[in-house]
CSV table of C-alpha atoms in Angstrom, one decimal:
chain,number,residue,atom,x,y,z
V,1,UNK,CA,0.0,0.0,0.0
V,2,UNK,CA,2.9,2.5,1.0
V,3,UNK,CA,4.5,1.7,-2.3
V,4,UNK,CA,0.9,2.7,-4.2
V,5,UNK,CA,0.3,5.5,-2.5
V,6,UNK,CA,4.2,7.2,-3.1
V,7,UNK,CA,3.1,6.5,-6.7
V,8,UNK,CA,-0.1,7.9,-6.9
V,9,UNK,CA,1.8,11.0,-4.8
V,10,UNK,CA,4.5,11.0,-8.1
V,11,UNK,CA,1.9,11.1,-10.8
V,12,UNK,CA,-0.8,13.7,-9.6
V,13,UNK,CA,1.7,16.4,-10.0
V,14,UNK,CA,3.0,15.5,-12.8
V,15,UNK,CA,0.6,17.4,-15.0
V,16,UNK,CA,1.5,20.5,-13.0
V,17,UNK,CA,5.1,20.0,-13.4
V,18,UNK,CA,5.2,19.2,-16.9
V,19,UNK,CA,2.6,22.3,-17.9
V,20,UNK,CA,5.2,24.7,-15.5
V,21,UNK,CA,8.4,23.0,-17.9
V,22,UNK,CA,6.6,23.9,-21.3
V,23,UNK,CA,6.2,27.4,-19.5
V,24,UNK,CA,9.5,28.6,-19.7
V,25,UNK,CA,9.9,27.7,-23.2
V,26,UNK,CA,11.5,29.9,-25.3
V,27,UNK,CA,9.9,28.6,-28.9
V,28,UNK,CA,7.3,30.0,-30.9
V,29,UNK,CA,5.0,26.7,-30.7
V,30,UNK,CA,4.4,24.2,-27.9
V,31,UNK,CA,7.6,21.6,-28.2
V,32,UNK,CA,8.2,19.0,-25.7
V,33,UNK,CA,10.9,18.8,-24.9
V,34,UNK,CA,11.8,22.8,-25.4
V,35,UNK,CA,14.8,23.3,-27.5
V,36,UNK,CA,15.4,26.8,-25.4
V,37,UNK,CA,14.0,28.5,-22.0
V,38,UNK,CA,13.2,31.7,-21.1
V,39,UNK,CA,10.9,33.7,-19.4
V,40,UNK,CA,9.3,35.6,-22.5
V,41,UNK,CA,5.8,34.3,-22.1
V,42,UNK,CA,5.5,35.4,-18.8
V,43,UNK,CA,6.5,38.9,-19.7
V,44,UNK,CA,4.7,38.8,-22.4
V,45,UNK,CA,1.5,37.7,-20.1
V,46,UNK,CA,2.1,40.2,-17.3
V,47,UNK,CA,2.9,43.6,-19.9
V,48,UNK,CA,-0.5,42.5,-22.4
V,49,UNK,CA,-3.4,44.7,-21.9
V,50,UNK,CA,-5.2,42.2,-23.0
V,51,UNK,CA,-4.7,39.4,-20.8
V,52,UNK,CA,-4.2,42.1,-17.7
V,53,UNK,CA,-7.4,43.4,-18.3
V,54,UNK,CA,-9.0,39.8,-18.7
V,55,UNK,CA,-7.6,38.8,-15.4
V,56,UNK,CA,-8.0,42.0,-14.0
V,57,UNK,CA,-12.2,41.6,-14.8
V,58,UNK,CA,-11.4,37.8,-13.1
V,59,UNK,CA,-10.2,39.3,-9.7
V,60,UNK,CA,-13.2,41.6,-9.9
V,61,UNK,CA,-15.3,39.5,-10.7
V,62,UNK,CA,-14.4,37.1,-8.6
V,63,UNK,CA,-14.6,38.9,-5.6
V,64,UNK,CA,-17.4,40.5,-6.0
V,65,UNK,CA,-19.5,37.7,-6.7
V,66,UNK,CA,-18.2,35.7,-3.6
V,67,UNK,CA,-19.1,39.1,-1.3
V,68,UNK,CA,-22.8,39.0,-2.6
V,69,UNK,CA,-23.4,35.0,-2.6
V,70,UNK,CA,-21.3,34.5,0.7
V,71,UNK,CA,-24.1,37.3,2.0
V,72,UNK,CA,-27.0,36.2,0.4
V,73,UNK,CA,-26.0,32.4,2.0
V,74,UNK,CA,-25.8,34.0,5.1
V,75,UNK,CA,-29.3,35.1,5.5
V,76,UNK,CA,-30.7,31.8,3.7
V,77,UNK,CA,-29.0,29.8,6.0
V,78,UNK,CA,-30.4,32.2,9.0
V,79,UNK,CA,-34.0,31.9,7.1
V,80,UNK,CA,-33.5,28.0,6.9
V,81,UNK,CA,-32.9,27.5,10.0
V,82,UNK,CA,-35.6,29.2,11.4
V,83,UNK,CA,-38.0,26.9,9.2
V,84,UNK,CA,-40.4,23.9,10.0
V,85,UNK,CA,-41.1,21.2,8.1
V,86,UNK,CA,-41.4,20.4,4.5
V,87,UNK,CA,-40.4,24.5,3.6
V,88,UNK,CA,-36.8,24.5,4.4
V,89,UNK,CA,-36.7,20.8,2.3
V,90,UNK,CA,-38.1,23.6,-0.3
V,91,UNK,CA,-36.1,26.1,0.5
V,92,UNK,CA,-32.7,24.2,0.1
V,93,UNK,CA,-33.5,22.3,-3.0
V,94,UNK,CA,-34.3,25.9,-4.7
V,95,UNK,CA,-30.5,26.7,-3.4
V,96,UNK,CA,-29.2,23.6,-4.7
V,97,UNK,CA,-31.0,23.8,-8.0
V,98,UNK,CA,-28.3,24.9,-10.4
V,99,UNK,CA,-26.2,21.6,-9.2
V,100,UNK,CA,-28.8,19.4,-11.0
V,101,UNK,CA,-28.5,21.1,-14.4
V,102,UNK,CA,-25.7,20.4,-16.6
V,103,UNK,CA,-23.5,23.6,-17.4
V,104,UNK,CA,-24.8,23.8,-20.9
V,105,UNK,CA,-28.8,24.0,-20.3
V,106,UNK,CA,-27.7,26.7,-17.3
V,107,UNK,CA,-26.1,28.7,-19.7
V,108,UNK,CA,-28.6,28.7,-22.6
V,109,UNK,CA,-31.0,30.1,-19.7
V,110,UNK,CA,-28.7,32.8,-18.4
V,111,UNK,CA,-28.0,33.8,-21.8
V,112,UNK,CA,-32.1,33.9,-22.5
V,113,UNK,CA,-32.5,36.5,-19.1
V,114,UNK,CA,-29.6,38.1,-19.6
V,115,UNK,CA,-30.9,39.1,-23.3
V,116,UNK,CA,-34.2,39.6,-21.7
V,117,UNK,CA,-32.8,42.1,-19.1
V,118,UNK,CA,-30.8,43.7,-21.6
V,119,UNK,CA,-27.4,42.9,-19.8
V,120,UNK,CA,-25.8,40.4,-22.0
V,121,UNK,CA,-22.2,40.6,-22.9
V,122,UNK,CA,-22.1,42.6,-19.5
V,123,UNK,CA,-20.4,42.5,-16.1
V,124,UNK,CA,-23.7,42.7,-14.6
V,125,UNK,CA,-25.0,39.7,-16.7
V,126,UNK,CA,-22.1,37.4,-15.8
V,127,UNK,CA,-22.0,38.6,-12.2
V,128,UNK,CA,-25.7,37.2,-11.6
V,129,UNK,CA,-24.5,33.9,-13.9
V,130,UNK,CA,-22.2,33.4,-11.4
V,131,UNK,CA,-24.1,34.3,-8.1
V,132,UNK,CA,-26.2,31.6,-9.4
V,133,UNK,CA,-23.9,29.4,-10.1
V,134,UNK,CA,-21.7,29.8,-7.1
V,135,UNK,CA,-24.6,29.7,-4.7
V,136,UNK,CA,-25.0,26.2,-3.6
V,137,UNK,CA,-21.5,26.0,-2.9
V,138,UNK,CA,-21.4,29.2,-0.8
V,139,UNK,CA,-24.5,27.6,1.3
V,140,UNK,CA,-23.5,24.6,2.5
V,141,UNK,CA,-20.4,25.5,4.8
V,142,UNK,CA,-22.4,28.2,6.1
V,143,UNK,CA,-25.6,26.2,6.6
V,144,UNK,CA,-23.3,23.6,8.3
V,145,UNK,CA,-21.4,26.1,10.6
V,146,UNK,CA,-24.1,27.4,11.5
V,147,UNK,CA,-26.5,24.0,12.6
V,148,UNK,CA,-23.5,23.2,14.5
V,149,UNK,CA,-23.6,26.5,17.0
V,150,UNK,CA,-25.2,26.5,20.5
V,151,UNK,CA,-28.8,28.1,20.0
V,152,UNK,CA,-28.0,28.9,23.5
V,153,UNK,CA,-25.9,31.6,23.0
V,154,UNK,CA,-27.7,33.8,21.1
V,155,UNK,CA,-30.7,32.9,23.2
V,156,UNK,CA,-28.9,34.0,26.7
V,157,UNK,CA,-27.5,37.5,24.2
V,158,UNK,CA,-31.0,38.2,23.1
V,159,UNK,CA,-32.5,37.7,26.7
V,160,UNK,CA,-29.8,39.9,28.2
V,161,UNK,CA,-31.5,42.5,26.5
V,162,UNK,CA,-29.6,42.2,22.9
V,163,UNK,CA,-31.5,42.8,19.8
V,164,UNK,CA,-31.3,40.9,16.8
V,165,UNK,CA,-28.9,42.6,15.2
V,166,UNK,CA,-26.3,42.9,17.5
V,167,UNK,CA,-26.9,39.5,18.2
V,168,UNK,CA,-26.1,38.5,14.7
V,169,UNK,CA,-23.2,40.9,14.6
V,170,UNK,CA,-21.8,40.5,17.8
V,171,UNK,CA,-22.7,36.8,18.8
V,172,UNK,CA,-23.5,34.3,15.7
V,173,UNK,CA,-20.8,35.8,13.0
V,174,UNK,CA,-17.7,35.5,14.9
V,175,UNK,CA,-18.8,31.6,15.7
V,176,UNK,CA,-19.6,31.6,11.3
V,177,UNK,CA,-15.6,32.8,11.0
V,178,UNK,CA,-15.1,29.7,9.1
V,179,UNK,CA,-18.0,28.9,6.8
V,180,UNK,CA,-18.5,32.2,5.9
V,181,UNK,CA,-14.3,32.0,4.8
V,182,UNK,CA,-14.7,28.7,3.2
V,183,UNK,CA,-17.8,30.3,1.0
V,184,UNK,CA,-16.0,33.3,0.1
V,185,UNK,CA,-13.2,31.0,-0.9
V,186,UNK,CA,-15.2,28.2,-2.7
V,187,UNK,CA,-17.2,31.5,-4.6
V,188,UNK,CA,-14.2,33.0,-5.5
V,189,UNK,CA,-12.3,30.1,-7.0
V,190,UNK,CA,-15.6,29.1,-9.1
V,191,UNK,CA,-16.1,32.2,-10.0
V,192,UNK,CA,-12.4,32.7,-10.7
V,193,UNK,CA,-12.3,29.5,-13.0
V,194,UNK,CA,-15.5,29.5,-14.6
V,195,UNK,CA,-15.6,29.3,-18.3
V,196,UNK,CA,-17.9,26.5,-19.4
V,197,UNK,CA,-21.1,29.4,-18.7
V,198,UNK,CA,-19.3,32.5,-19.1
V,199,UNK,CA,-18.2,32.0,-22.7
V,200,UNK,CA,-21.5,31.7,-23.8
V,201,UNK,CA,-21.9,35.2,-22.0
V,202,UNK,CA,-19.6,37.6,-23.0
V,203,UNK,CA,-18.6,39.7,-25.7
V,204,UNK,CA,-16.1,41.7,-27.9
V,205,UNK,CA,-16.0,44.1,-25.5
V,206,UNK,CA,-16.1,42.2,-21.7
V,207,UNK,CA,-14.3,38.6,-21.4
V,208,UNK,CA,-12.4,36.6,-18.5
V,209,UNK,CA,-9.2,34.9,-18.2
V,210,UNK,CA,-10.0,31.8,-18.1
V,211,UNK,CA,-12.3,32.4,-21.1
V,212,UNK,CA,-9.7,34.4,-23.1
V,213,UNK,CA,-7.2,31.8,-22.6
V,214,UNK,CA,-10.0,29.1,-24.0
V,215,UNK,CA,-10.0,31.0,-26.8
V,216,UNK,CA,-6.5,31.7,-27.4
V,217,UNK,CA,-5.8,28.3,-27.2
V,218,UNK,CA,-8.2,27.2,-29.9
V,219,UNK,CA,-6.3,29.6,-32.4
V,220,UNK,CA,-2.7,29.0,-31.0
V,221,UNK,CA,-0.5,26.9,-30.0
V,222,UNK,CA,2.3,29.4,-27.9
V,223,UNK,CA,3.2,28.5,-24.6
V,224,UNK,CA,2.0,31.9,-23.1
V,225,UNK,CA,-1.0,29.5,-22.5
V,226,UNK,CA,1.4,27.3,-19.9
V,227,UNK,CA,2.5,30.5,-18.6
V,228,UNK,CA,-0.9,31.5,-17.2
V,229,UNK,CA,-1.9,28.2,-16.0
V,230,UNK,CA,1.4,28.4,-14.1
V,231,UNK,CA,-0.1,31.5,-12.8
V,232,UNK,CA,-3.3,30.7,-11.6
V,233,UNK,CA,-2.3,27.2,-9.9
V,234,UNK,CA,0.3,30.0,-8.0
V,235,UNK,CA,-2.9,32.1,-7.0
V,236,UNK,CA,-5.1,28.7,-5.9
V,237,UNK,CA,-2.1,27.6,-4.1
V,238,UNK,CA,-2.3,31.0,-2.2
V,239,UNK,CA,-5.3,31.1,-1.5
V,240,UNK,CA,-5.3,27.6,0.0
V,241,UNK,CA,-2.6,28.5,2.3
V,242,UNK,CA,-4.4,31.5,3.2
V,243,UNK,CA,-7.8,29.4,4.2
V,244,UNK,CA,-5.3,26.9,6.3
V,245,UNK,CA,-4.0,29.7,8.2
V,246,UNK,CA,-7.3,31.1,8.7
V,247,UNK,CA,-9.9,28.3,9.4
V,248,UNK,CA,-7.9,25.3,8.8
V,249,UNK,CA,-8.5,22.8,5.7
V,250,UNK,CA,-11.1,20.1,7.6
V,251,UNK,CA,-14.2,22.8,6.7
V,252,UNK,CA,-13.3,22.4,3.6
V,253,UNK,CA,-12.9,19.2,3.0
V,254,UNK,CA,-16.3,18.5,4.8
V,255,UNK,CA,-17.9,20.7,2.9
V,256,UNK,CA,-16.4,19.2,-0.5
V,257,UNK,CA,-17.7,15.7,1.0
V,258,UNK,CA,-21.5,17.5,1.0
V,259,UNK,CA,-20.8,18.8,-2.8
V,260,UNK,CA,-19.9,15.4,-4.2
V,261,UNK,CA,-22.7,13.7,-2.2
V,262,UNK,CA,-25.1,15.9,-4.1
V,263,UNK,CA,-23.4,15.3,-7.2
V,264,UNK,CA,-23.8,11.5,-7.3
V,265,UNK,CA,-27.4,12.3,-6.6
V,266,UNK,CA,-27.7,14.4,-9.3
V,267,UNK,CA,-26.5,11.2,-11.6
């Protein structure tokens, strides 16, 4: 078993390592091996306007979407839990809806409200894709932090003369520290990555990274592509050491466990 497992430890980043040699390639065209190195496609990636203002619109993006779905989880989760009976069955199905739709029908919708709102090819349009999108997966950590807390806290707050809202600021969201960081990280990263909805989403004018570099890649074949995939396993990799230092890596591998268990019952 020890041998297995130090081989299965060799080969999964492999594909990392081998996209992070083709990187510093100094050819015109994708060669393996490269018959020179250099560090022209990461210059050429950081001083593009192009690509800095597609991954510039991916931070944004990003960000901002996690901010408004980590939020709008937050009071579901509050609303759910204050529920009875069959309505908060209701309530979290209509959360986890877009998990049970394959990427393709969600983004022939989108694009058919987005055309109807008049906001297609917009940063508004994708930013609501993605809300969507990212909102199931922003949910669950916080609905899970959140059953897990003492009701008896708040309770002795609130009867202590505390009103709601300071007993929400003051008492239940320091004890959600870590769901509400896991959702802004899971929303982020989706958000971040997306590209299967997006593209059918934006325009000439207003694109992403990771749907830029889609497209790049279907008319090229330069290793500037390698170059930003070196880039953005560097920013994941950040991130993840950010969330271990923060709430630790067990929320979010609890929470992954809830995502794949509603995938398999999606199939």
């Amino acid at each position: 078993m020890t041998t297995i497992a130090l081989i299965v430890l060799c080969i999964l980043p492999a594909p990392l390592i081998f996209v992070a040699w083709v990187s510093f390639s100094g050819e015109q065209f994708l060669r393996v091996p490269p018959g020179s190195y250099s560090v022209r496609w990461y210059a050429e990636f950081l001083s593009s306007p192009k690509w800095m203002f597609a991954f510039g619109t991916s931070i944004l993006l990003g960000l901002v979407v996690a901010v408004i779905t980590t939020a709008t989880a937050l009071f579901a989760a509050l609303a759910a839990m204050r529920m009875r009976g069959s309505s908060r069955g209701w309530l979290e199905l209509l959360i986890m809806l877009p998990l049970l739709f394959p990427a393709a029908a969600m983004a022939i919708a989108m694009r058919a409200v987005n055309d109807q709102l008049g906001i297609n090819a917009t940063f508004l349009g994708v930013m609501i894709a993605h809300v969507v999108l990212c909102g199931p997966f922003a949910y669950r950590p916080i609905s899970a932090n959140l059953r897990a807390l003492d009701p008896a806290t708040s309770e002795a707050a609130m009867s202590l003369g505390a009103t709601p809202v300071y007993t929400l600021w003051r008492v239940i969201l320091p004890q959600l520290k870590p769901g509400l960081i896991t959702s802004l990280w899971f929303s982020f990263i989706i958000s971040f990555d997306e590209v299967n909805i997006t593209m059918f989403l934006v325009g000439i004018n207003f694109t992403t990274l990771p749907v830029q570099t889609y497209a790049h890649l279907a008319d090229s074949g330069d290793p500037i592509v390698a170059a930003i995939s070196v880039f953005l396993i560097l920013i994941t990799l950040l991130l993840v050491l950010l969330l271990q230092r923060t709430v630790g890596l067990k929320v979010l591998v609890n929470s992954e466990d809830r995502m794949s268990e509603l995938q398999r019952g999606k199939t």
